[in-house]
mmCIF file of C-alpha atoms in Angstrom:
data_model
loop_
_atom_site.group_PDB
_atom_site.id
_atom_site.type_symbol
_atom_site.label_atom_id
_atom_site.label_comp_id
_atom_site.label_asym_id
_atom_site.label_seq_id
_atom_site.Cartn_x
_atom_site.Cartn_y
_atom_site.Cartn_z
ATOM 1 C CA GLU A 274 147.664 43.853 47.350
ATOM 2 C CA ILE A 275 145.728 41.688 45.029
ATOM 3 C CA VAL A 276 143.623 43.513 42.335
ATOM 4 C CA LEU A 277 140.718 42.135 40.833
ATOM 5 C CA THR A 278 139.498 43.161 37.542
ATOM 6 C CA GLN A 279 136.018 42.590 36.382
ATOM 7 C CA SER A 280 134.831 42.342 32.927
ATOM 8 C CA PRO A 281 132.521 43.666 31.302
ATOM 9 C CA GLY A 282 131.694 46.851 33.025
ATOM 10 C CA THR A 283 128.172 46.469 31.926
ATOM 11 C CA LEU A 284 126.157 43.446 30.384
ATOM 12 C CA SER A 285 123.238 43.779 28.655
ATOM 13 C CA LEU A 286 120.898 40.763 28.112
ATOM 14 C CA SER A 287 117.420 39.619 28.206
ATOM 15 C CA PRO A 288 115.746 37.469 30.568
ATOM 16 C CA GLY A 289 116.131 33.690 29.728
ATOM 17 C CA GLU A 290 119.777 34.377 28.023
ATOM 18 C CA ARG A 291 122.951 33.017 29.607
ATOM 19 C CA ALA A 292 125.349 35.651 31.557
ATOM 20 C CA THR A 293 129.154 34.990 31.454
ATOM 21 C CA LEU A 294 131.105 37.572 34.143
ATOM 22 C CA SER A 295 135.017 37.485 34.270
ATOM 23 C CA CYS A 296 137.305 38.307 37.290
ATOM 24 C CA ARG A 297 140.996 38.480 36.752
ATOM 25 C CA ALA A 298 143.359 38.861 39.433
ATOM 26 C CA SER A 299 146.726 40.616 39.212
ATOM 27 C CA GLN A 300 148.253 37.745 40.934
ATOM 28 C CA SER A 301 147.397 33.792 41.728
ATOM 29 C CA VAL A 302 144.546 33.249 44.115
ATOM 30 C CA SER A 303 143.711 30.100 45.826
ATOM 31 C CA SER A 304 140.283 29.070 44.520
ATOM 32 C CA SER A 305 139.580 28.437 48.147
ATOM 33 C CA TYR A 306 139.888 32.216 48.576
ATOM 34 C CA LEU A 307 137.863 33.412 45.794
ATOM 35 C CA ALA A 308 133.854 34.441 46.279
ATOM 36 C CA TRP A 309 131.065 36.273 44.370
ATOM 37 C CA TYR A 310 128.207 38.490 45.850
ATOM 38 C CA GLN A 311 125.103 39.730 44.131
ATOM 39 C CA GLN A 312 123.984 43.350 45.072
ATOM 40 C CA LYS A 313 120.759 44.861 44.389
ATOM 41 C CA PRO A 314 120.163 48.631 44.620
ATOM 42 C CA GLY A 315 119.611 49.821 48.270
ATOM 43 C CA GLN A 316 120.566 46.323 49.536
ATOM 44 C CA ALA A 317 123.527 44.609 51.131
ATOM 45 C CA PRO A 318 125.813 42.139 49.007
ATOM 46 C CA ARG A 319 124.790 38.771 49.451
ATOM 47 C CA LEU A 320 126.940 35.735 48.916
ATOM 48 C CA LEU A 321 126.492 33.646 45.911
ATOM 49 C CA ILE A 322 129.706 31.577 45.608
ATOM 50 C CA TYR A 323 132.779 30.745 48.004
ATOM 51 C CA GLY A 324 135.559 28.421 47.149
ATOM 52 C CA ALA A 325 135.235 29.722 43.534
ATOM 53 C CA SER A 326 132.554 27.105 42.783
ATOM 54 C CA SER A 327 130.761 26.322 45.688
ATOM 55 C CA ARG A 328 127.071 27.681 45.952
ATOM 56 C CA ALA A 329 126.182 29.345 49.279
ATOM 57 C CA THR A 330 123.285 28.314 50.906
ATOM 58 C CA GLY A 331 119.822 28.964 49.111
ATOM 59 C CA ILE A 332 121.698 30.124 46.095
ATOM 60 C CA PRO A 333 119.853 28.644 42.840
ATOM 61 C CA ASP A 334 121.791 26.189 40.759
ATOM 62 C CA ARG A 335 121.477 28.632 37.642
ATOM 63 C CA PHE A 336 124.573 30.260 39.331
ATOM 64 C CA SER A 337 127.769 28.587 38.926
ATOM 65 C CA GLY A 338 131.643 29.475 39.557
ATOM 66 C CA SER A 339 134.510 28.116 37.994
ATOM 67 C CA GLY A 340 138.274 29.007 37.432
ATOM 68 C CA SER A 341 141.470 28.937 38.985
ATOM 69 C CA GLY A 342 144.938 31.132 39.318
ATOM 70 C CA THR A 343 144.364 34.303 37.955
ATOM 71 C CA ASP A 344 141.105 33.624 35.907
ATOM 72 C CA PHE A 345 137.590 33.140 37.379
ATOM 73 C CA THR A 346 134.286 33.118 35.990
ATOM 74 C CA LEU A 347 130.688 33.440 37.449
ATOM 75 C CA THR A 348 127.986 32.033 34.864
ATOM 76 C CA ILE A 349 124.194 32.715 35.309
ATOM 77 C CA SER A 350 122.697 29.949 32.796
ATOM 78 C CA ARG A 351 119.229 31.584 32.524
ATOM 79 C CA LEU A 352 118.603 34.798 33.595
ATOM 80 C CA GLU A 353 115.587 35.684 35.871
ATOM 81 C CA PRO A 354 114.229 38.835 36.422
ATOM 82 C CA GLU A 355 115.594 38.970 39.879
ATOM 83 C CA ASP A 356 119.271 38.422 38.590
ATOM 84 C CA PHE A 357 119.461 42.036 37.281
ATOM 85 C CA ALA A 358 121.924 43.463 39.732
ATOM 86 C CA VAL A 359 125.668 44.177 40.234
ATOM 87 C CA TYR A 360 127.975 41.237 40.885
ATOM 88 C CA TYR A 361 131.453 41.533 42.750
ATOM 89 C CA CYS A 362 134.205 38.907 42.811
ATOM 90 C CA GLN A 363 136.224 39.193 46.172
ATOM 91 C CA GLN A 364 139.532 37.599 47.289
ATOM 92 C CA TYR A 365 140.462 36.629 50.822
ATOM 93 C CA GLY A 366 143.862 37.646 52.119
ATOM 94 C CA SER A 367 143.866 35.979 55.337
ATOM 95 C CA SER A 368 146.156 38.205 57.692
ATOM 96 C CA LEU A 369 148.707 38.259 55.081
ATOM 97 C CA ARG A 370 147.257 40.844 52.580
ATOM 98 C CA PRO A 371 144.165 42.951 52.217
ATOM 99 C CA TRP A 372 141.042 41.509 50.999
ATOM 100 C CA THR A 373 139.854 43.107 47.948
ATOM 101 C CA PHE A 374 136.619 43.234 45.519
ATOM 102 C CA GLY A 375 136.407 43.797 41.701
ATOM 103 C CA GLN A 376 134.795 46.870 40.818
ATOM 104 C CA GLY A 377 131.764 45.149 39.964
ATOM 105 C CA THR A 378 129.896 44.152 36.746
ATOM 106 C CA LYS A 379 126.132 45.177 36.346
ATOM 107 C CA VAL A 380 123.814 42.877 34.724
ATOM 108 C CA GLU A 381 121.132 44.978 32.863
ATOM 109 C CA ILE A 382 118.229 44.300 30.927
ATOM 110 C CA LYS A 383 118.345 44.725 27.194
ATOM 111 C CA GLN B 612 119.234 33.017 62.504
ATOM 112 C CA LEU B 613 122.179 35.613 62.947
ATOM 113 C CA GLN B 614 121.378 39.047 62.167
ATOM 114 C CA LEU B 615 123.633 42.070 62.113
ATOM 115 C CA GLN B 616 122.869 45.736 62.632
ATOM 116 C CA GLU B 617 124.854 48.856 62.283
ATOM 117 C CA SER B 618 124.287 51.793 64.290
ATOM 118 C CA GLY B 619 126.221 55.218 65.007
ATOM 119 C CA SER B 620 126.740 58.813 63.689
ATOM 120 C CA GLY B 621 125.125 59.418 60.378
ATOM 121 C CA LEU B 622 126.568 62.674 59.675
ATOM 122 C CA VAL B 623 130.388 63.688 60.696
ATOM 123 C CA LYS B 624 132.153 66.841 60.465
ATOM 124 C CA PRO B 625 135.618 66.838 58.486
ATOM 125 C CA SER B 626 138.537 65.908 60.992
ATOM 126 C CA GLN B 627 136.376 64.236 63.374
ATOM 127 C CA THR B 628 136.049 60.556 64.442
ATOM 128 C CA LEU B 629 133.572 58.494 62.642
ATOM 129 C CA SER B 630 132.176 55.913 65.324
ATOM 130 C CA LEU B 631 129.968 52.682 64.354
ATOM 131 C CA THR B 632 128.588 49.817 66.242
ATOM 132 C CA CYS B 633 127.384 46.349 64.805
ATOM 133 C CA ALA B 634 125.226 44.508 66.954
ATOM 134 C CA VAL B 635 125.207 40.796 66.603
ATOM 135 C CA SER B 636 121.865 38.942 67.342
ATOM 136 C CA GLY B 637 121.036 35.499 67.116
ATOM 137 C CA GLY B 638 124.318 34.007 67.560
ATOM 138 C CA SER B 639 127.634 34.741 69.678
ATOM 139 C CA ILE B 640 130.294 37.003 68.364
ATOM 140 C CA SER B 641 132.636 34.780 70.316
ATOM 141 C CA SER B 642 131.756 31.699 68.294
ATOM 142 C CA GLY B 643 134.967 29.867 66.624
ATOM 143 C CA GLY B 644 135.528 29.880 62.902
ATOM 144 C CA TYR B 645 134.331 33.444 62.193
ATOM 145 C CA SER B 646 135.908 36.903 61.863
ATOM 146 C CA TRP B 647 134.096 40.274 61.581
ATOM 147 C CA SER B 648 134.521 42.606 59.186
ATOM 148 C CA TRP B 649 133.655 46.458 58.351
ATOM 149 C CA ILE B 650 133.137 47.068 54.386
ATOM 150 C CA ARG B 651 132.301 50.309 53.195
ATOM 151 C CA GLN B 652 130.632 51.569 49.566
ATOM 152 C CA PRO B 653 130.903 55.111 48.495
ATOM 153 C CA PRO B 654 127.779 56.631 46.536
ATOM 154 C CA GLY B 655 127.731 55.290 43.424
ATOM 155 C CA LYS B 656 130.735 53.052 43.451
ATOM 156 C CA GLY B 657 132.217 49.477 44.600
ATOM 157 C CA LEU B 658 132.929 48.183 47.896
ATOM 158 C CA GLU B 659 136.259 48.677 50.002
ATOM 159 C CA TRP B 660 136.949 46.256 52.750
ATOM 160 C CA ILE B 661 138.142 48.351 55.900
ATOM 161 C CA GLY B 662 139.120 45.537 58.298
ATOM 162 C CA TYR B 663 138.293 42.786 60.409
ATOM 163 C CA ILE B 664 138.533 41.428 63.973
ATOM 164 C CA TYR B 665 138.385 37.949 65.780
ATOM 165 C CA HIS B 666 136.375 37.434 68.913
ATOM 166 C CA SER B 667 139.724 37.169 70.382
ATOM 167 C CA GLY B 668 140.529 40.953 69.614
ATOM 168 C CA SER B 669 143.156 40.178 66.721
ATOM 169 C CA THR B 670 142.818 42.580 64.109
ATOM 170 C CA TYR B 671 143.902 43.156 60.700
ATOM 171 C CA TYR B 672 143.454 46.269 58.374
ATOM 172 C CA ASN B 673 143.354 47.549 55.220
ATOM 173 C CA PRO B 674 147.001 49.128 54.894
ATOM 174 C CA SER B 675 145.224 52.053 52.898
ATOM 175 C CA LEU B 676 143.174 52.805 55.838
ATOM 176 C CA LYS B 677 145.247 51.430 58.726
ATOM 177 C CA SER B 678 146.551 54.669 60.084
ATOM 178 C CA ARG B 679 143.062 55.977 61.018
ATOM 179 C CA VAL B 680 141.292 52.848 61.643
ATOM 180 C CA THR B 681 140.325 51.107 64.976
ATOM 181 C CA ILE B 682 138.035 47.929 65.472
ATOM 182 C CA SER B 683 137.341 46.573 68.486
ATOM 183 C CA VAL B 684 135.185 44.026 70.212
ATOM 184 C CA ASP B 685 132.735 43.992 73.172
ATOM 185 C CA ARG B 686 131.798 40.344 73.880
ATOM 186 C CA SER B 687 129.737 41.250 76.999
ATOM 187 C CA LYS B 688 127.152 43.300 74.462
ATOM 188 C CA ASN B 689 127.856 41.144 71.636
ATOM 189 C CA GLN B 690 129.050 43.710 69.307
ATOM 190 C CA PHE B 691 131.991 45.215 67.578
ATOM 191 C CA SER B 692 132.960 48.523 66.496
ATOM 192 C CA LEU B 693 134.486 50.553 64.022
ATOM 193 C CA LYS B 694 136.167 54.202 64.619
ATOM 194 C CA LEU B 695 137.986 55.928 61.668
ATOM 195 C CA SER B 696 139.733 59.206 62.572
ATOM 196 C CA SER B 697 140.308 62.174 60.536
ATOM 197 C CA VAL B 698 137.679 61.758 58.310
ATOM 198 C CA THR B 699 137.399 63.917 55.084
ATOM 199 C CA ALA B 700 134.478 63.871 52.369
ATOM 200 C CA ALA B 701 136.105 60.866 50.606
ATOM 201 C CA ASP B 702 134.926 58.644 53.740
ATOM 202 C CA THR B 703 131.097 59.419 52.886
ATOM 203 C CA ALA B 704 129.570 55.858 52.254
ATOM 204 C CA VAL B 705 127.375 53.158 53.289
ATOM 205 C CA TYR B 706 129.268 51.327 55.877
ATOM 206 C CA TYR B 707 128.578 47.373 56.274
ATOM 207 C CA CYS B 708 129.362 44.944 58.752
ATOM 208 C CA ALA B 709 129.635 41.413 57.973
ATOM 209 C CA ARG B 710 130.525 38.199 59.413
ATOM 210 C CA ALA B 711 133.151 35.905 57.238
ATOM 211 C CA ALA B 712 133.237 32.051 58.082
ATOM 212 C CA LEU B 713 136.614 30.229 57.922
ATOM 213 C CA GLY B 714 137.011 26.584 57.976
ATOM 214 C CA ILE B 715 139.950 24.226 58.939
ATOM 215 C CA ALA B 716 143.241 25.128 57.295
ATOM 216 C CA GLY B 717 141.854 28.500 56.694
ATOM 217 C CA TYR B 718 139.388 27.579 53.936
ATOM 218 C CA TYR B 719 137.226 30.819 53.319
ATOM 219 C CA TYR B 720 133.416 30.327 53.052
ATOM 220 C CA GLY B 721 132.491 34.100 51.958
ATOM 221 C CA MET B 722 131.192 36.705 54.186
ATOM 222 C CA ASP B 723 127.718 34.989 54.550
ATOM 223 C CA VAL B 724 125.887 37.378 56.629
ATOM 224 C CA TRP B 725 125.448 41.114 56.132
ATOM 225 C CA GLY B 726 124.170 44.118 58.075
ATOM 226 C CA GLN B 727 121.941 46.413 56.026
ATOM 227 C CA GLY B 728 124.088 49.008 55.652
ATOM 228 C CA THR B 729 124.531 52.675 57.358
ATOM 229 C CA THR B 730 125.253 55.769 55.581
ATOM 230 C CA VAL B 731 127.800 58.173 57.033
ATOM 231 C CA THR B 732 128.314 61.614 55.533
ATOM 232 C CA VAL B 733 130.825 63.569 56.094
ATOM 233 C CA SER B 734 130.113 67.422 56.053
ATOM 234 C CA SER B 735 130.698 70.335 57.844
#
């Protein structure tokens, strides 16, 4: 099983600031198989990024993803009030290994 | 627009079987290029993938739950289901169903449609 470790656990920032979230894998993950989700309290997760760097439909361009191998990053260029939420990375294991999520990074208002 | 809706028992006694259904509307579960997953989230914790099924009926389960999990599909009703046996308090969670989009050569487009989630509590 591939373990995804996200850091930091909590990020305290102000609206307008830049957020950089990290996701590190215990072994190499194909960029094609790495996704990011946003979850707000009481809501289901929402797909933000797939293929490590492609934005899902309707996702604003202030969200961007990058990385390869074992290190991936989600960047929010300028935080809007609605961006304060928990973010999860996730790797797709196909039918070869379990799909796994990172433990999440909470982006909170400073 | 495709929508997913979970339903099922909200309260399950320890050692019994949890049963949930995910109804698919606005599209067909038999459409190629998708798998259909269950994911859960214990209170205050992160997300755990449980397993998936294709419209063909082929499945893959999280090894940590494999001995207790069954996911099935009912194409005539356009829905898929989850059964989790021998439940304990540790199985208390919000359970989500979700669609994963897959492309050529296995490219993964992420879990792009989610149900709203249903809370299952295991308690006597």
